[in-house]
Short mmCIF file of C-alpha atoms and ligand atoms in Angstrom, two decimals:
data_model
loop_
_atom_site.label_atom_id
_atom_site.label_comp_id
_atom_site.label_asym_id
_atom_site.label_seq_id
_atom_site.Cartn_x
_atom_site.Cartn_y
_atom_site.Cartn_z
CA MET A 1 17.79 -42.52 123.18
CA GLU A 2 18.40 -42.34 119.48
CA HIS A 3 17.88 -38.97 117.85
CA LYS A 4 17.18 -38.72 114.19
CA THR A 5 18.64 -35.41 113.08
CA GLY A 6 17.67 -35.31 109.46
CA PHE A 7 14.68 -36.18 107.35
CA CYS A 8 14.27 -35.43 103.71
CA LEU A 9 11.44 -36.25 101.40
CA GLU A 10 11.32 -35.19 97.78
CA THR A 11 8.53 -35.84 95.36
CA ILE A 12 9.48 -35.96 91.70
CA PRO A 13 6.41 -35.69 89.52
CA GLY A 14 5.63 -38.28 86.85
CA ASN A 15 5.60 -37.61 83.11
CA CYS A 16 3.01 -35.12 81.92
CA GLY A 17 2.16 -32.22 79.64
CA ALA A 18 1.40 -28.64 80.71
CA VAL A 19 -1.03 -26.41 78.83
CA LEU A 20 -0.61 -22.74 79.71
CA PHE A 21 -3.46 -20.39 78.75
CA GLY A 22 -2.46 -16.73 78.90
CA ALA A 23 1.11 -17.55 77.87
CA THR A 24 1.74 -14.12 76.36
CA GLY A 25 0.57 -12.25 79.47
CA ASP A 26 2.62 -10.43 82.05
CA LEU A 27 2.29 -13.08 84.77
CA SER A 28 3.56 -15.77 82.42
CA ALA A 29 6.61 -13.74 81.50
CA ARG A 30 7.42 -12.68 85.07
CA LYS A 31 6.59 -15.77 87.10
CA ILE A 32 5.23 -18.82 85.30
CA LEU A 33 7.66 -19.36 82.43
CA PRO A 34 10.70 -18.55 84.62
CA ALA A 35 9.38 -21.09 87.16
CA PHE A 36 9.17 -23.78 84.45
CA LEU A 37 12.70 -22.83 83.35
CA ASN A 38 14.03 -23.05 86.91
CA LEU A 39 12.52 -26.49 87.35
CA HIS A 40 14.11 -27.53 84.08
CA ARG A 41 17.50 -26.28 85.32
CA MET A 42 17.09 -28.05 88.66
CA LYS A 43 16.15 -31.23 86.78
CA LEU A 44 12.83 -31.31 88.59
CA LEU A 45 10.65 -31.38 85.49
CA PRO A 46 9.57 -34.88 84.50
CA LYS A 47 11.84 -36.53 81.92
CA LYS A 48 8.95 -36.81 79.49
CA PHE A 49 7.32 -33.40 79.46
CA TYR A 50 6.06 -30.72 77.11
CA LEU A 51 4.68 -27.24 77.52
CA ALA A 52 1.87 -26.13 75.19
CA ALA A 53 1.76 -22.34 75.46
CA CYS A 54 -1.53 -20.78 74.31
CA GLY A 55 -2.07 -17.05 73.88
CA ARG A 56 -4.09 -14.65 71.79
CA SER A 57 -1.07 -13.00 70.13
CA ASP A 58 -0.09 -13.97 66.65
CA PHE A 59 3.02 -16.13 67.14
CA ASN A 60 4.12 -19.51 65.96
CA SER A 61 6.31 -21.74 68.13
CA GLU A 62 9.51 -20.25 66.75
CA THR A 63 8.53 -16.59 67.11
CA PHE A 64 7.04 -17.21 70.56
CA ARG A 65 10.28 -18.81 71.76
CA ALA A 66 12.21 -15.85 70.36
CA SER A 67 9.83 -13.41 72.08
CA ILE A 68 10.40 -14.88 75.55
CA LYS A 69 14.12 -15.60 75.31
CA GLU A 70 15.24 -12.19 76.52
CA LYS A 71 12.60 -12.06 79.27
CA LEU A 72 13.70 -15.46 80.56
CA HIS A 73 17.32 -14.35 80.57
CA ARG A 74 16.33 -11.34 82.65
CA ALA A 75 14.15 -13.37 85.06
CA CYS A 76 16.77 -16.13 85.50
CA PRO A 77 20.13 -14.35 85.15
CA GLY A 78 22.18 -17.49 85.90
CA VAL A 79 20.76 -19.51 83.00
CA SER A 80 23.24 -20.73 80.38
CA GLY A 81 22.56 -20.49 76.64
CA GLU A 82 22.47 -24.27 76.46
CA GLU A 83 19.96 -24.68 79.29
CA LEU A 84 17.72 -22.02 77.81
CA ALA A 85 17.82 -23.58 74.34
CA ALA A 86 16.96 -27.03 75.76
CA PHE A 87 14.07 -25.57 77.73
CA LEU A 88 12.69 -23.56 74.80
CA ALA A 89 12.73 -26.71 72.67
CA ARG A 90 10.15 -28.21 75.04
CA ILE A 91 7.65 -25.39 74.26
CA SER A 92 5.12 -25.31 71.42
CA TYR A 93 2.87 -22.30 70.85
CA PHE A 94 -0.78 -22.26 69.81
CA ARG A 95 -2.66 -19.11 68.93
CA ALA A 96 -5.81 -19.17 71.04
CA ASP A 97 -9.38 -18.01 70.72
CA TYR A 98 -10.93 -18.92 74.08
CA SER A 99 -14.46 -18.54 72.75
CA SER A 100 -14.05 -20.87 69.80
CA PRO A 101 -14.88 -24.60 69.95
CA LEU A 102 -12.74 -24.97 66.84
CA PHE A 103 -9.66 -23.78 68.69
CA PHE A 104 -10.21 -26.38 71.41
CA SER A 105 -10.84 -29.27 69.02
CA GLY A 106 -7.67 -28.27 67.15
CA LEU A 107 -5.80 -28.05 70.46
CA SER A 108 -7.04 -31.50 71.42
CA ALA A 109 -5.54 -32.98 68.25
CA GLU A 110 -2.27 -31.09 68.83
CA LEU A 111 -2.04 -32.33 72.42
CA ASP A 112 -2.56 -35.91 71.23
CA ARG A 113 0.32 -35.35 68.82
CA LEU A 114 2.53 -33.90 71.59
CA ASP A 115 1.58 -36.79 73.88
CA ALA A 116 2.67 -39.28 71.21
CA GLU A 117 5.89 -37.39 70.40
CA ASN A 118 6.88 -37.13 74.06
CA GLY A 119 5.65 -40.47 75.32
CA VAL A 120 3.13 -38.89 77.71
CA TYR A 121 -0.34 -40.34 77.59
CA LYS A 122 -3.19 -37.95 78.51
CA LYS A 123 -1.66 -36.72 81.73
CA ARG A 124 -2.14 -32.99 81.47
CA PHE A 125 -2.70 -29.95 83.56
CA PHE A 126 -4.32 -26.80 82.23
CA TYR A 127 -3.02 -23.58 83.76
CA LEU A 128 -5.55 -20.73 83.54
CA ALA A 129 -3.36 -17.63 83.71
CA THR A 130 -5.75 -15.50 81.66
CA PRO A 131 -7.91 -12.61 82.85
CA PRO A 132 -10.78 -14.08 84.93
CA VAL A 133 -13.41 -13.49 82.20
CA SER A 134 -11.86 -16.36 80.27
CA PHE A 135 -11.87 -18.89 83.16
CA LEU A 136 -15.35 -20.26 82.50
CA PRO A 137 -15.28 -20.33 78.70
CA ILE A 138 -11.96 -22.21 78.85
CA ALA A 139 -13.26 -24.74 81.39
CA ARG A 140 -16.45 -25.27 79.40
CA HIS A 141 -14.62 -25.78 76.10
CA LEU A 142 -12.08 -28.11 77.72
CA LYS A 143 -14.96 -30.27 78.88
CA GLU A 144 -16.88 -30.12 75.61
CA SER A 145 -13.87 -30.98 73.51
CA GLY A 146 -13.18 -34.04 75.64
CA LEU A 147 -9.95 -32.63 77.05
CA LEU A 148 -10.99 -33.17 80.67
CA LEU A 149 -10.87 -36.79 81.75
CA GLU A 150 -13.08 -37.89 84.61
CA PRO A 151 -11.24 -38.15 87.95
CA GLY A 152 -10.20 -41.72 88.52
CA ASP A 153 -9.82 -42.35 84.76
CA ARG A 154 -7.42 -45.26 84.43
CA ASP A 155 -5.71 -43.84 81.34
CA GLY A 156 -4.58 -40.49 82.60
CA TRP A 157 -5.50 -37.37 84.52
CA SER A 158 -6.60 -33.78 83.91
CA ARG A 159 -6.14 -30.94 86.39
CA ILE A 160 -7.12 -27.28 86.24
CA LEU A 161 -4.81 -24.80 87.86
CA ILE A 162 -6.50 -21.47 88.35
CA GLU A 163 -5.00 -18.08 89.16
CA LYS A 164 -6.58 -15.42 91.31
CA PRO A 165 -8.76 -13.42 91.48
CA TYR A 166 -11.21 -16.17 92.26
CA GLY A 167 -14.38 -14.11 91.93
CA PHE A 168 -15.02 -10.54 92.91
CA SER A 169 -17.55 -11.09 95.69
CA LEU A 170 -19.16 -14.00 97.52
CA THR A 171 -21.84 -14.28 94.84
CA SER A 172 -19.42 -14.26 91.93
CA ALA A 173 -17.03 -16.73 93.62
CA MET A 174 -19.92 -19.12 94.29
CA GLU A 175 -21.15 -18.68 90.73
CA LEU A 176 -17.66 -19.44 89.42
CA ASP A 177 -17.51 -22.57 91.59
CA LYS A 178 -20.89 -23.75 90.42
CA GLU A 179 -20.05 -23.26 86.77
CA LEU A 180 -16.55 -24.71 87.08
CA CYS A 181 -17.92 -27.80 88.78
CA ARG A 182 -20.09 -28.46 85.73
CA SER A 183 -16.85 -29.02 83.80
CA ALA A 184 -14.49 -30.43 86.42
CA SER A 185 -14.81 -31.99 89.85
CA GLU A 186 -13.48 -30.22 92.95
CA ALA A 187 -10.67 -32.79 93.14
CA GLN A 188 -9.41 -31.58 89.75
CA ILE A 189 -9.41 -27.88 90.65
CA TYR A 190 -6.25 -26.29 92.05
CA ARG A 191 -6.89 -22.69 93.21
CA ILE A 192 -3.63 -20.84 93.56
CA ASP A 193 -2.48 -18.71 96.44
CA HIS A 194 1.25 -18.39 95.94
CA TYR A 195 1.73 -17.22 99.55
CA LEU A 196 1.02 -20.78 100.73
CA MET A 197 3.91 -21.87 98.54
CA LYS A 198 6.41 -19.51 100.12
CA GLU A 199 9.13 -21.42 101.93
CA THR A 200 8.94 -19.28 105.03
CA ILE A 201 5.18 -19.66 105.33
CA GLN A 202 5.53 -23.43 105.20
CA ASN A 203 8.30 -23.21 107.75
CA ILE A 204 5.79 -21.74 110.23
CA LEU A 205 3.80 -24.98 110.20
CA ALA A 206 7.02 -26.91 110.65
CA LEU A 207 8.12 -24.56 113.44
CA ARG A 208 4.86 -25.18 115.29
CA SER A 209 4.84 -28.92 114.74
CA VAL A 210 8.38 -29.94 115.51
CA ASN A 211 9.38 -27.46 118.22
CA ASN A 212 7.47 -28.22 121.32
CA ILE A 213 8.40 -24.97 123.02
CA PHE A 214 6.36 -23.04 120.48
CA GLU A 215 3.26 -25.21 120.12
CA CYS A 216 2.85 -25.37 123.92
CA THR A 217 2.70 -21.61 124.18
CA TRP A 218 0.89 -20.94 120.89
CA ARG A 219 -2.34 -19.83 122.54
CA ARG A 220 -4.12 -17.33 124.73
CA GLY A 221 -2.73 -17.37 128.21
CA PHE A 222 0.72 -16.94 126.66
CA ILE A 223 0.13 -14.74 123.63
CA ASP A 224 -1.00 -11.14 123.94
CA ASN A 225 -1.58 -10.33 120.26
CA VAL A 226 -0.60 -11.34 116.73
CA GLN A 227 0.36 -8.89 113.99
CA PHE A 228 0.56 -9.34 110.22
CA THR A 229 2.30 -6.86 107.93
CA ILE A 230 2.30 -7.18 104.12
CA TYR A 231 3.91 -4.05 102.75
CA GLU A 232 5.07 -3.51 99.18
CA GLU A 233 7.23 -0.74 97.84
CA LEU A 234 5.63 -1.05 94.40
CA GLY A 235 2.46 0.75 93.38
CA VAL A 236 0.01 -0.56 90.79
CA GLU A 237 2.71 -0.85 88.09
CA GLY A 238 0.58 -0.70 84.96
CA ARG A 239 -2.14 -2.94 86.43
CA ALA A 240 -4.63 -0.11 86.94
CA GLY A 241 -7.33 -1.87 84.90
CA TYR A 242 -7.25 -4.91 87.19
CA PHE A 243 -6.54 -3.07 90.42
CA SER A 244 -9.24 -0.41 90.14
CA SER A 245 -11.94 -3.07 90.33
CA MET A 246 -10.16 -4.96 93.14
CA GLY A 247 -8.46 -2.63 95.59
CA THR A 248 -6.07 -3.98 98.20
CA GLY A 249 -8.89 -5.61 100.17
CA ARG A 250 -9.92 -7.99 97.38
CA ASP A 251 -6.47 -8.27 95.80
CA MET A 252 -4.71 -9.40 98.98
CA LEU A 253 -7.65 -11.08 100.73
CA SER A 254 -6.54 -14.63 100.13
CA HIS A 255 -2.88 -13.94 101.00
CA ILE A 256 -3.93 -12.31 104.30
CA PHE A 257 -6.20 -15.11 105.42
CA GLN A 258 -3.97 -17.97 104.30
CA MET A 259 -1.23 -16.45 106.47
CA VAL A 260 -3.67 -15.96 109.34
CA ALA A 261 -4.77 -19.60 109.05
CA ILE A 262 -1.21 -20.93 109.12
CA ILE A 263 -0.75 -19.15 112.45
CA GLY A 264 -4.17 -19.75 113.93
CA MET A 265 -5.40 -23.17 112.80
CA GLU A 266 -5.08 -26.34 114.86
CA LEU A 267 -2.39 -28.61 113.50
CA PRO A 268 -4.10 -31.26 111.37
CA SER A 269 -3.79 -34.92 112.27
CA SER A 270 -1.63 -35.39 109.16
CA PHE A 271 -0.21 -33.18 106.47
CA LYS A 272 -2.63 -34.46 103.88
CA ASP A 273 -4.97 -32.48 101.73
CA ALA A 274 -8.29 -33.44 103.33
CA GLU A 275 -7.12 -33.08 106.95
CA PHE A 276 -5.29 -29.83 106.29
CA LYS A 277 -8.25 -28.24 104.50
CA GLN A 278 -10.68 -29.47 107.14
CA GLU A 279 -8.70 -27.85 109.97
CA LYS A 280 -8.27 -24.66 107.99
CA GLU A 281 -11.99 -24.43 107.35
CA ARG A 282 -12.75 -25.21 111.00
CA PHE A 283 -10.46 -22.34 111.96
CA PHE A 284 -12.12 -19.95 109.52
CA SER A 285 -15.52 -20.79 110.94
CA ALA A 286 -14.31 -19.43 114.29
CA VAL A 287 -13.27 -16.03 112.90
CA ARG A 288 -15.67 -13.45 114.29
CA LYS A 289 -17.55 -11.62 111.53
CA PHE A 290 -17.69 -7.84 111.66
CA THR A 291 -20.79 -5.90 112.60
CA ALA A 292 -21.26 -2.43 111.08
CA SER A 293 -19.83 -0.82 114.21
CA ASP A 294 -16.79 -3.17 114.14
CA ILE A 295 -16.14 -2.03 110.58
CA VAL A 296 -16.23 1.61 111.61
CA LYS A 297 -14.05 1.02 114.66
CA ASN A 298 -11.70 -1.70 113.50
CA THR A 299 -10.87 -1.02 109.84
CA VAL A 300 -8.72 1.64 108.18
CA ARG A 301 -8.54 2.17 104.43
CA GLY A 302 -6.07 4.40 102.64
CA GLN A 303 -4.78 5.35 99.21
CA TYR A 304 -1.28 6.54 98.30
CA ALA A 305 -1.02 10.16 97.28
CA ALA A 306 1.73 12.06 95.46
CA ASN A 307 4.91 12.63 97.41
CA ASP A 308 7.05 15.58 96.28
CA ARG A 309 9.73 15.12 98.91
CA PRO A 310 12.04 12.59 97.20
CA ALA A 311 14.48 13.91 94.57
CA VAL A 312 12.29 12.24 91.97
CA PRO A 313 8.73 13.04 93.08
CA LEU A 314 6.38 10.08 93.33
CA LYS A 315 2.96 9.89 91.72
CA GLY A 316 -0.18 9.30 93.73
CA TYR A 317 -2.52 6.44 92.84
CA ARG A 318 -4.91 8.87 91.15
CA GLN A 319 -2.13 10.07 88.85
CA GLU A 320 -1.19 6.56 87.68
CA PRO A 321 -1.99 5.86 84.02
CA GLY A 322 -5.48 4.44 83.61
CA VAL A 323 -6.72 5.49 87.08
CA GLU A 324 -9.73 7.80 87.44
CA PRO A 325 -8.70 11.14 88.99
CA ASP A 326 -11.34 10.75 91.71
CA SER A 327 -10.83 7.02 92.35
CA VAL A 328 -11.61 5.80 95.87
CA THR A 329 -9.93 2.42 95.39
CA GLU A 330 -7.99 1.52 98.54
CA THR A 331 -4.28 0.71 98.29
CA PHE A 332 -3.96 0.26 102.07
CA PHE A 333 -6.09 -1.75 104.47
CA ALA A 334 -5.64 -2.34 108.20
CA PHE A 335 -7.98 -4.14 110.55
CA LYS A 336 -8.29 -5.84 113.89
CA PHE A 337 -10.34 -8.98 114.50
CA PHE A 338 -10.85 -11.87 116.91
CA ILE A 339 -11.09 -15.65 116.72
CA ASP A 340 -13.81 -17.20 118.86
CA ASN A 341 -12.27 -20.50 119.87
CA ASP A 342 -10.46 -21.88 122.89
CA ARG A 343 -7.03 -21.26 121.53
CA TRP A 344 -7.47 -17.60 120.61
CA ARG A 345 -10.43 -16.16 122.51
CA ASP A 346 -9.74 -12.45 123.34
CA VAL A 347 -6.37 -12.37 121.55
CA PRO A 348 -6.51 -9.53 119.01
CA PHE A 349 -5.18 -10.20 115.50
CA TYR A 350 -4.01 -7.04 113.73
CA VAL A 351 -3.41 -6.88 109.96
CA ARG A 352 -1.95 -4.11 107.79
CA VAL A 353 -1.45 -4.40 104.05
CA GLY A 354 -0.35 -1.67 101.67
CA LYS A 355 1.12 -0.69 98.35
CA ARG A 356 3.70 2.06 97.88
CA MET A 357 4.96 1.76 101.43
CA ALA A 358 8.42 2.82 102.58
CA ALA A 359 9.87 -0.67 101.99
CA LYS A 360 8.85 -4.19 101.02
CA GLN A 361 8.26 -6.19 104.15
CA THR A 362 6.11 -9.23 104.88
CA LYS A 363 6.20 -10.45 108.45
CA ILE A 364 4.18 -11.96 111.26
CA VAL A 365 4.90 -10.96 114.83
CA ILE A 366 3.70 -12.72 117.93
CA GLN A 367 3.83 -10.65 121.07
CA TYR A 368 3.77 -12.77 124.21
CA LYS A 369 2.08 -11.65 127.40
CA GLU A 370 4.15 -9.67 129.80
CA GLY A 371 5.39 -11.59 132.83
CA ASP A 372 5.74 -9.97 136.28
CA GLY A 373 9.51 -10.20 136.25
CA GLY A 374 9.62 -12.69 139.13
CA LEU A 375 12.72 -12.03 141.21
CA PHE A 376 13.40 -8.88 139.27
CA GLY A 377 9.89 -7.48 139.18
CA PHE A 378 11.11 -4.43 141.06
CA ALA A 379 13.08 -3.34 137.96
CA GLY A 380 9.85 -2.45 136.17
CA LEU A 381 11.01 -3.63 132.74
CA ASP A 382 8.97 -4.57 129.68
CA TYR A 383 8.98 -8.31 130.26
CA SER A 384 7.17 -9.40 127.10
CA ASN A 385 8.90 -11.56 124.50
CA THR A 386 8.31 -11.29 120.79
CA LEU A 387 8.70 -13.74 117.93
CA HIS A 388 9.25 -12.12 114.55
CA MET A 389 8.67 -14.37 111.55
CA ASN A 390 10.15 -12.45 108.64
CA ILE A 391 8.82 -13.75 105.36
CA GLN A 392 10.22 -11.39 102.74
CA PRO A 393 12.57 -9.95 101.70
CA GLU A 394 14.43 -11.14 104.81
CA GLU A 395 13.68 -14.74 105.72
CA SER A 396 14.37 -15.16 109.39
CA LEU A 397 13.05 -15.87 112.86
CA ILE A 398 13.91 -13.52 115.67
CA LEU A 399 13.03 -14.30 119.25
CA SER A 400 13.56 -11.47 121.72
CA LEU A 401 14.62 -12.42 125.24
CA ASN A 402 15.24 -10.40 128.38
CA THR A 403 18.76 -11.04 129.57
CA LYS A 404 21.14 -9.86 132.24
CA HIS A 405 24.23 -8.00 131.13
CA PRO A 406 27.53 -9.70 131.83
CA GLY A 407 29.28 -8.34 134.89
CA PRO A 408 28.57 -7.69 138.57
CA LYS A 409 26.08 -4.88 137.96
CA LEU A 410 22.42 -5.90 137.74
CA CYS A 411 21.39 -4.56 134.35
CA PHE A 412 18.80 -6.05 132.01
CA THR A 413 18.38 -5.66 128.33
CA LYS A 414 16.41 -7.22 125.46
CA ARG A 415 18.55 -9.33 123.18
CA ASN A 416 17.59 -11.27 120.08
CA ILE A 417 18.20 -14.82 119.01
CA LYS A 418 18.17 -14.77 115.24
CA LEU A 419 17.89 -17.65 112.81
CA ASN A 420 18.45 -16.91 109.15
CA TYR A 421 16.23 -19.27 107.29
CA ARG A 422 18.73 -19.94 104.53
CA GLN A 423 22.18 -20.42 105.95
CA HIS A 424 24.09 -22.12 103.16
CA THR A 425 24.47 -21.08 99.55
CA GLU A 426 22.79 -24.23 98.27
CA GLU A 427 19.71 -23.31 100.30
CA TYR A 428 19.14 -20.37 97.97
CA ASP A 429 18.90 -22.61 94.93
CA VAL A 430 15.67 -24.34 95.88
CA PRO A 431 12.30 -24.11 94.15
CA GLY A 432 10.49 -20.84 94.88
CA ASP A 433 6.73 -20.24 95.22
CA TYR A 434 5.73 -20.65 91.56
CA GLU A 435 8.09 -23.59 91.09
CA ARG A 436 6.52 -25.26 94.11
CA LEU A 437 2.99 -24.87 92.85
CA LEU A 438 3.94 -26.39 89.49
CA LEU A 439 5.61 -29.32 91.24
CA ASP A 440 2.56 -29.88 93.43
CA VAL A 441 0.05 -29.82 90.59
CA MET A 442 2.18 -32.25 88.58
CA ALA A 443 2.41 -34.53 91.61
CA GLY A 444 -1.36 -34.24 92.20
CA ASP A 445 -0.90 -32.80 95.70
CA ARG A 446 -3.70 -30.31 96.45
CA THR A 447 -2.72 -29.65 100.07
CA LEU A 448 -1.32 -26.18 99.48
CA PHE A 449 -4.14 -25.01 97.25
CA VAL A 450 -7.20 -23.08 98.35
CA SER A 451 -10.53 -24.83 98.84
CA SER A 452 -13.88 -23.42 97.79
CA GLY A 453 -14.82 -23.33 101.50
CA ASP A 454 -11.80 -21.06 102.19
CA MET A 455 -12.86 -18.81 99.36
CA ASN A 456 -16.42 -18.54 100.60
CA PHE A 457 -15.25 -17.67 104.11
CA MET A 458 -12.94 -14.95 102.81
CA TRP A 459 -15.58 -13.32 100.67
CA GLU A 460 -18.14 -13.54 103.47
CA PHE A 461 -15.69 -11.78 105.75
CA ILE A 462 -14.80 -8.93 103.45
CA THR A 463 -18.07 -8.29 101.62
CA PRO A 464 -19.80 -6.33 104.44
CA ILE A 465 -16.66 -4.22 104.83
CA LEU A 466 -16.53 -3.34 101.14
CA GLU A 467 -20.26 -2.64 101.11
CA LEU A 468 -20.12 -0.28 104.05
CA TRP A 469 -17.12 1.53 102.56
CA LYS A 470 -19.13 2.01 99.38
CA GLU A 471 -22.53 2.80 100.78
CA ARG A 472 -21.60 4.83 103.88
CA PRO A 473 -18.14 6.19 102.99
CA GLU A 474 -18.48 8.95 105.58
CA LEU A 475 -18.37 6.29 108.34
CA ALA A 476 -14.98 4.91 107.25
CA PRO A 477 -13.32 7.61 105.17
CA LEU A 478 -10.53 6.90 102.69
CA ILE A 479 -7.30 8.33 104.08
CA LEU A 480 -4.60 9.59 101.75
CA TYR A 481 -0.97 8.83 102.67
CA PRO A 482 2.12 10.05 100.82
CA ALA A 483 3.69 7.40 98.58
CA ARG A 484 6.68 5.49 100.06
CA THR A 485 5.90 6.38 103.67
CA ALA A 486 4.59 4.54 106.73
CA GLY A 487 0.93 4.73 105.64
CA PRO A 488 -2.06 6.38 107.33
CA LYS A 489 -1.50 7.35 110.94
CA GLU A 490 -4.98 5.97 111.67
CA ALA A 491 -3.48 2.46 111.30
CA GLY A 492 -1.16 3.38 114.17
CA LEU A 493 -4.13 4.58 116.21
CA LEU A 494 -5.99 1.32 115.58
CA ILE A 495 -3.45 -0.50 117.73
CA LYS A 496 -2.36 2.39 119.95
CA ARG A 497 -5.79 2.77 121.45
CA ASP A 498 -5.39 -0.80 122.78
CA ALA A 499 -2.13 0.39 124.44
CA ARG A 500 -0.09 -1.62 121.94
CA LYS A 501 2.10 -0.75 118.98
CA TRP A 502 2.99 -2.23 115.61
CA LEU A 503 6.14 -4.28 115.92
C1 BG6 B 601 -0.47 -10.71 94.01
C2 BG6 B 601 -1.23 -9.41 93.97
O1 BG6 B 601 -1.33 -11.79 94.25
O2 BG6 B 601 0.50 -10.65 95.06
C3 BG6 B 601 -0.28 -8.25 93.76
O3 BG6 B 601 -2.17 -9.45 92.91
C4 BG6 B 601 0.82 -8.27 94.79
O4 BG6 B 601 -0.96 -7.00 93.77
C5 BG6 B 601 1.47 -9.65 94.87
O5 BG6 B 601 1.78 -7.30 94.42
C6 BG6 B 601 2.44 -9.73 96.02
O6 BG6 B 601 3.14 -10.94 95.93
P1 BG6 B 601 4.61 -11.08 96.52
O7 BG6 B 601 4.94 -12.51 96.33
O8 BG6 B 601 5.48 -10.14 95.73
O9 BG6 B 601 4.53 -10.65 97.95
#
């Protein structure tokens, strides 16, 4: 039998222009512009390409380039002066007024000029990295100024790439969808969840698909429970304005459920947009919604408080600049839920997400059911296996096995098989999450973007929880936990009362 050991497919996007709204914002400086620069360095940007950066600050192209030079150096320490200069030369800046039709008609003329200069004809994507209040005005003006071509237009294409938060509740997300669809069709809308772009998250789908030993046992009957941890060391870091209206529940909602779907969904018949989204939505429809008593029993919300123990004492959330001293915004959220389908019936899924935790750690752990030990049942060991999928900062897979010690004595112990996801230096220099999403939008691949159906499910799931927390706070009180610790002990109790523990 012939075994193919390697397969490699790379999509290089065709020539196009990128229009970045919100170019002077924090996200652009930290993630988006460095991602463009990295693609430029890796020679993954199209040959004919330009970046039209639009922001409200008063820059011209030259002063804008100067303003980001240092930030790009910091974000991409390996970049050479030459590479940076060549990248900056591809950027033009336009001072924006998102409410003015004049700005958009002027932009339209400028983009035509850039198209002609760069040999790119009306193939453009518009990246909305502004605060959400500007999403709709931008989309509307793009349409009215003729900047959005119809899908299927022979001459070119227009795509809208949209950052989170996508709405604030089910009603506002649906409203946003309705309004957005007046300007663009669903096929032109790319809703970002950068977790789907993380290498290690995508590797989970690959792990399930191309390793039969996992997919065969990826179900009830074999699996006892599944655990998701998304812990950050950072607090709100100057984003109090945004965070106070979101809280961890809304802020991390999409990341949580995209990770849950990658674990729980059926594998689609092909890795194509429509099939992938269809299976994901089918999976979401099987997630059991919470009743009021589920919310009381199966959710925990917390907020980080001051911690005077470290040499440099840490502020609590309420002491952060811009936060109300009596804020009840949650910075920690844990919950347990079930999936009502054949694969997962009665298997509990546990999730815990928090800011200002002891360390940054994103991982998914599958705990397999305990066997009876067979021949060695008399030893009374813990016979369950676990599969740790470490997503960040460590990127690895760890499978725990029960093994016999070498030697004539009959002793058992748990040992781990560990696979570091990146084993060779060149495997570190691959496109990261933001680079990947730019590549995909340029290539017109919507597979790893979020559908409006996904969004609606997520808001439907969380809205009753948020409402109960607000309207009957005494039923699910906010628990304070000291900053940079393990979080509220109630999150431990949530799993302990099922005779399990967080792994
Ligand atoms: C963002 C949230 O979407 O994800 C932030 O708005 C959060 O609050 C961030 O810190 C976490 O992303 P990552 O990639 O650092 O895990």
